[in-house]
Amino acid sequence: MAKVVAKEYIEFLEQLKEHIATSRYKAALVVNSRLILLYHHIGTEILKRQKEHGWGAKVIEQLSKDLKSIFPEMKGFSARNLKYMRRFAEEYPNVEFVQQVAAQLPWFHIVVIMDKIKDPQERLFYFQRAIEHGWSRSVMVMQIELGLYRRQGKAITNFKEKLPSPQSDLAHYTLKDPYIFDFLSIGDDAHEREIEKGLVGHMEKFLLELGEGFAFVGRQYHLEPV
C-alpha cells in the first residue's frame, strides 16, 4: 500500500494526535483530582479524630505504618506526607476550592506552594498561574523565587477555570506523576514500560542506521537455546 501523504490526511492525523493528547491529559487530570481529594479527605479525618479523641502527633506515625502495610504499592502514605495532608486540610477546609482549583494541580505543586508561601492571596495567585500557563513544578518554583507575584502586583485578576494545553509542562508532569501511578497500583510496571520503550526505540533506530547485516526482530522476542 502506497504511503498516504495527501494534505487532507496529514491534517486528519494532526487533529487525531491533538485529540488523543488532550484526552490522555484529561484522563490523568481526573485521576489526579481524585488523588488530591483523597489526600484532603485523609487530612480532614486526621484533624477530626485528633480533635475528638485527643490524639497527638504519634498517631500519624502509627497510621503511616498501618496504611503502608495495607497498601504497600502506594508511596504516598509516609508520615511526612500524611502531615502534609493534615496541613492541607487545615489550611484549605473549603472543599469547593479544593475541587475547583487545587485538584487541577499535582500534589507536589500544592506542597511547594504551602511550603514556600504563607500569604493566602499570593498562594492563590500561584495556584491560578500554574494552571493557566501549564507550569511544571520547577518553572513554578522559579517564578516564586523570582517574585512574580510582587512584580505583577497584588491584585488578583478574575480567574476562569482553564485547562493548560496538553503540550504544556504541567500536562507532561501530570501524566508522569509517580503518585498517580502509585494511586492506580501500576507504578513499577508503568515505569518499566516507559524505560523499555525508550531503550528499544534507540536500539531500533541504531540498527536501522547500520544498514545491511543487522535486523531488528522485535520487542521481548523469545530465543530458544541451541
Short mmCIF file of C-alpha atoms in Angstrom, two decimals:
data_model
loop_
_atom_site.label_atom_id
_atom_site.label_comp_id
_atom_site.label_asym_id
_atom_site.label_seq_id
_atom_site.Cartn_x
_atom_site.Cartn_y
_atom_site.Cartn_z
CA MET A 1 0.00 0.00 0.00
CA ALA A 2 1.45 3.35 -1.03
CA LYS A 3 2.16 5.78 1.78
CA VAL A 4 -0.60 8.38 2.07
CA VAL A 5 0.85 11.88 2.02
CA ALA A 6 -2.16 13.87 0.92
CA LYS A 7 -2.64 17.22 2.66
CA GLU A 8 -6.05 16.14 3.90
CA TYR A 9 -4.60 13.03 5.53
CA ILE A 10 -1.83 15.00 7.27
CA GLU A 11 -4.42 17.42 8.64
CA PHE A 12 -6.58 14.48 9.76
CA LEU A 13 -3.62 12.87 11.54
CA GLU A 14 -2.73 16.12 13.30
CA GLN A 15 -6.31 16.51 14.50
CA LEU A 16 -6.35 12.97 15.87
CA LYS A 17 -2.98 13.48 17.54
CA GLU A 18 -4.24 16.61 19.29
CA HIS A 19 -7.47 14.89 20.34
CA ILE A 20 -5.62 11.86 21.75
CA ALA A 21 -3.14 14.04 23.64
CA THR A 22 -5.97 16.11 25.11
CA SER A 23 -7.94 13.01 26.08
CA ARG A 24 -4.92 11.46 27.79
CA TYR A 25 -4.30 14.61 29.80
CA LYS A 26 -7.95 14.97 30.79
CA ALA A 27 -7.98 11.33 31.93
CA ALA A 28 -4.85 11.93 34.01
CA LEU A 29 -6.42 15.09 35.41
CA VAL A 30 -9.46 13.13 36.58
CA VAL A 31 -7.22 10.62 38.38
CA ASN A 32 -5.13 13.45 39.84
CA SER A 33 -8.29 15.19 41.05
CA ARG A 34 -9.42 12.03 42.84
CA LEU A 35 -5.99 11.69 44.43
CA ILE A 36 -5.97 15.28 45.70
CA LEU A 37 -9.50 14.87 47.09
CA LEU A 38 -8.42 11.63 48.78
CA TYR A 39 -5.45 13.37 50.41
CA HIS A 40 -7.71 16.21 51.54
CA HIS A 41 -10.18 13.68 52.99
CA ILE A 42 -7.42 11.84 54.85
CA GLY A 43 -6.10 15.12 56.25
CA THR A 44 -9.61 16.19 57.29
CA GLU A 45 -10.25 12.86 59.04
CA ILE A 46 -6.92 13.04 60.90
CA LEU A 47 -7.81 16.52 62.15
CA LYS A 48 -11.29 15.38 63.15
CA ARG A 49 -10.08 12.30 65.05
CA GLN A 50 -7.31 14.21 66.81
CA LYS A 51 -9.86 16.75 67.99
CA GLU A 52 -12.42 14.14 69.05
CA HIS A 53 -10.06 11.73 70.80
CA GLY A 54 -7.21 13.98 71.85
CA TRP A 55 -4.69 12.06 69.76
CA GLY A 56 -1.24 13.57 69.47
CA ALA A 57 1.26 13.61 66.62
CA LYS A 58 2.26 9.98 67.23
CA VAL A 59 -0.98 8.75 65.69
CA ILE A 60 0.34 9.89 62.29
CA GLU A 61 3.40 7.63 62.66
CA GLN A 62 1.15 4.68 63.51
CA LEU A 63 -1.28 5.49 60.70
CA SER A 64 1.61 5.66 58.24
CA LYS A 65 2.86 2.20 59.23
CA ASP A 66 -0.61 0.67 59.01
CA LEU A 67 -1.54 2.25 55.66
CA LYS A 68 1.80 1.27 54.10
CA SER A 69 1.23 -2.29 55.33
CA ILE A 70 -2.27 -2.40 53.81
CA PHE A 71 -1.28 -0.60 50.58
CA PRO A 72 2.43 -1.48 50.07
CA GLU A 73 2.31 -0.35 46.41
CA MET A 74 1.46 3.24 47.37
CA LYS A 75 4.28 5.61 48.33
CA GLY A 76 2.03 8.47 49.42
CA PHE A 77 1.49 7.24 52.97
CA SER A 78 4.76 8.27 54.56
CA ALA A 79 4.41 10.06 57.90
CA ARG A 80 5.77 13.21 56.26
CA ASN A 81 3.17 13.10 53.51
CA LEU A 82 0.36 12.43 55.97
CA LYS A 83 1.43 15.53 57.87
CA TYR A 84 1.18 17.49 54.62
CA MET A 85 -2.33 16.08 54.09
CA ARG A 86 -3.30 17.21 57.58
CA ARG A 87 -1.87 20.66 56.92
CA PHE A 88 -3.58 20.83 53.52
CA ALA A 89 -6.97 20.08 55.09
CA GLU A 90 -6.33 22.52 57.93
CA GLU A 91 -5.29 25.41 55.70
CA TYR A 92 -7.86 24.68 52.96
CA PRO A 93 -11.05 23.42 54.68
CA ASN A 94 -13.17 24.64 51.75
CA VAL A 95 -13.81 21.50 49.70
CA GLU A 96 -15.19 23.57 46.82
CA PHE A 97 -11.83 25.36 46.45
CA VAL A 98 -10.02 22.02 46.56
CA GLN A 99 -12.28 20.61 43.83
CA GLN A 100 -12.22 23.62 41.52
CA VAL A 101 -8.65 24.87 41.90
CA ALA A 102 -6.22 22.75 43.93
CA ALA A 103 -7.28 19.46 42.33
CA GLN A 104 -6.12 20.75 38.93
CA LEU A 105 -2.51 20.64 40.14
CA PRO A 106 -0.34 17.66 41.07
CA TRP A 107 0.26 17.06 44.77
CA PHE A 108 3.88 18.23 44.71
CA HIS A 109 2.80 21.59 43.27
CA ILE A 110 0.46 22.05 46.23
CA VAL A 111 3.14 21.04 48.73
CA VAL A 112 5.61 23.52 47.22
CA ILE A 113 3.09 26.37 47.39
CA MET A 114 2.26 25.56 51.03
CA ASP A 115 5.94 25.37 51.96
CA LYS A 116 7.20 28.45 50.16
CA ILE A 117 4.29 30.90 50.55
CA LYS A 118 2.39 31.97 53.65
CA ASP A 119 0.11 34.72 52.32
CA PRO A 120 -3.25 33.28 51.13
CA GLN A 121 -3.64 35.77 48.27
CA GLU A 122 -0.14 35.09 47.00
CA ARG A 123 -0.78 31.36 47.19
CA LEU A 124 -3.96 31.77 45.15
CA PHE A 125 -2.02 33.76 42.57
CA TYR A 126 0.43 30.90 42.00
CA PHE A 127 -2.30 28.25 42.04
CA GLN A 128 -4.05 30.15 39.27
CA ARG A 129 -0.98 30.95 37.19
CA ALA A 130 0.36 27.39 37.36
CA ILE A 131 -2.94 26.09 35.98
CA GLU A 132 -3.42 28.84 33.43
CA HIS A 133 0.10 28.63 31.99
CA GLY A 134 0.72 24.91 32.49
CA TRP A 135 3.83 25.33 34.65
CA SER A 136 5.90 22.35 35.68
CA ARG A 137 6.96 22.29 39.32
CA SER A 138 10.46 23.58 38.51
CA VAL A 139 9.06 26.50 36.49
CA MET A 140 6.64 27.33 39.29
CA VAL A 141 9.44 27.31 41.86
CA MET A 142 11.48 29.61 39.64
CA GLN A 143 8.57 32.05 39.31
CA ILE A 144 8.06 32.04 43.09
CA GLU A 145 11.74 32.66 43.77
CA LEU A 146 11.83 35.46 41.18
CA GLY A 147 8.87 37.12 42.92
CA LEU A 148 6.41 37.11 40.03
CA TYR A 149 3.56 37.98 42.41
CA ARG A 150 5.29 41.14 43.64
CA ARG A 151 6.32 42.18 40.13
CA GLN A 152 2.84 41.80 38.67
CA GLY A 153 1.08 43.49 41.56
CA LYS A 154 -1.02 42.07 44.35
CA ALA A 155 -4.35 42.47 42.60
CA ILE A 156 -5.81 39.12 41.57
CA THR A 157 -7.50 39.23 38.20
CA ASN A 158 -10.68 37.30 37.52
CA PHE A 159 -9.70 33.66 37.18
CA LYS A 160 -11.51 31.46 34.69
CA GLU A 161 -11.07 27.74 35.16
CA LYS A 162 -8.83 26.72 32.31
CA LEU A 163 -7.02 23.56 31.30
CA PRO A 164 -3.49 24.04 30.06
CA SER A 165 -2.55 22.77 26.63
CA PRO A 166 -1.76 19.03 26.55
CA GLN A 167 1.66 20.05 25.25
CA SER A 168 2.41 22.10 28.38
CA ASP A 169 4.95 21.20 31.04
CA LEU A 170 2.15 20.68 33.56
CA ALA A 171 0.40 18.19 31.28
CA HIS A 172 3.57 16.13 30.85
CA TYR A 173 4.30 16.31 34.58
CA THR A 174 0.79 15.18 35.47
CA LEU A 175 0.88 12.28 33.01
CA LYS A 176 4.14 11.03 34.56
CA ASP A 177 3.41 11.86 38.20
CA PRO A 178 4.61 8.82 40.23
CA TYR A 179 1.92 9.44 42.86
CA ILE A 180 -0.76 8.87 40.21
CA PHE A 181 0.87 5.58 39.15
CA ASP A 182 1.08 4.50 42.78
CA PHE A 183 -2.55 5.50 43.34
CA LEU A 184 -3.58 3.23 40.45
CA SER A 185 -1.22 0.47 41.64
CA ILE A 186 0.66 0.42 38.31
CA GLY A 187 3.80 2.28 39.37
CA ASP A 188 6.67 -0.12 38.77
CA ASP A 189 5.20 -1.72 35.64
CA ALA A 190 4.40 1.66 34.11
CA HIS A 191 7.91 3.00 34.76
CA GLU A 192 9.45 -0.19 33.33
CA ARG A 193 7.35 0.12 30.18
CA GLU A 194 8.46 3.74 29.72
CA ILE A 195 12.13 2.76 30.14
CA GLU A 196 11.75 -0.24 27.82
CA LYS A 197 10.02 1.87 25.19
CA GLY A 198 12.79 4.46 25.25
CA LEU A 199 15.65 1.94 25.14
CA VAL A 200 14.11 -0.17 22.38
CA GLY A 201 13.37 2.94 20.35
CA HIS A 202 17.04 3.97 20.41
CA MET A 203 18.21 0.42 19.64
CA GLU A 204 15.84 0.12 16.69
CA LYS A 205 17.00 3.43 15.24
CA PHE A 206 20.66 2.47 15.73
CA LEU A 207 20.24 -0.91 13.99
CA LEU A 208 18.41 0.65 11.07
CA GLU A 209 21.22 3.16 10.61
CA LEU A 210 23.80 0.34 10.47
CA GLY A 211 22.20 -0.97 7.29
CA GLU A 212 22.73 -4.43 5.80
CA GLY A 213 23.70 -7.31 8.04
CA PHE A 214 21.62 -6.18 11.01
CA ALA A 215 17.97 -6.69 11.80
CA PHE A 216 15.51 -5.59 14.44
CA VAL A 217 13.45 -8.72 15.22
CA GLY A 218 11.02 -7.36 17.79
CA ARG A 219 10.41 -6.43 21.40
CA GLN A 220 10.78 -9.11 24.08
CA TYR A 221 11.47 -11.71 21.38
CA HIS A 222 11.84 -15.20 22.82
CA LEU A 223 15.07 -17.03 21.85
CA GLU A 224 15.40 -20.78 22.08
CA PRO A 225 18.79 -22.12 23.27
CA VAL A 226 20.74 -24.12 20.66
#
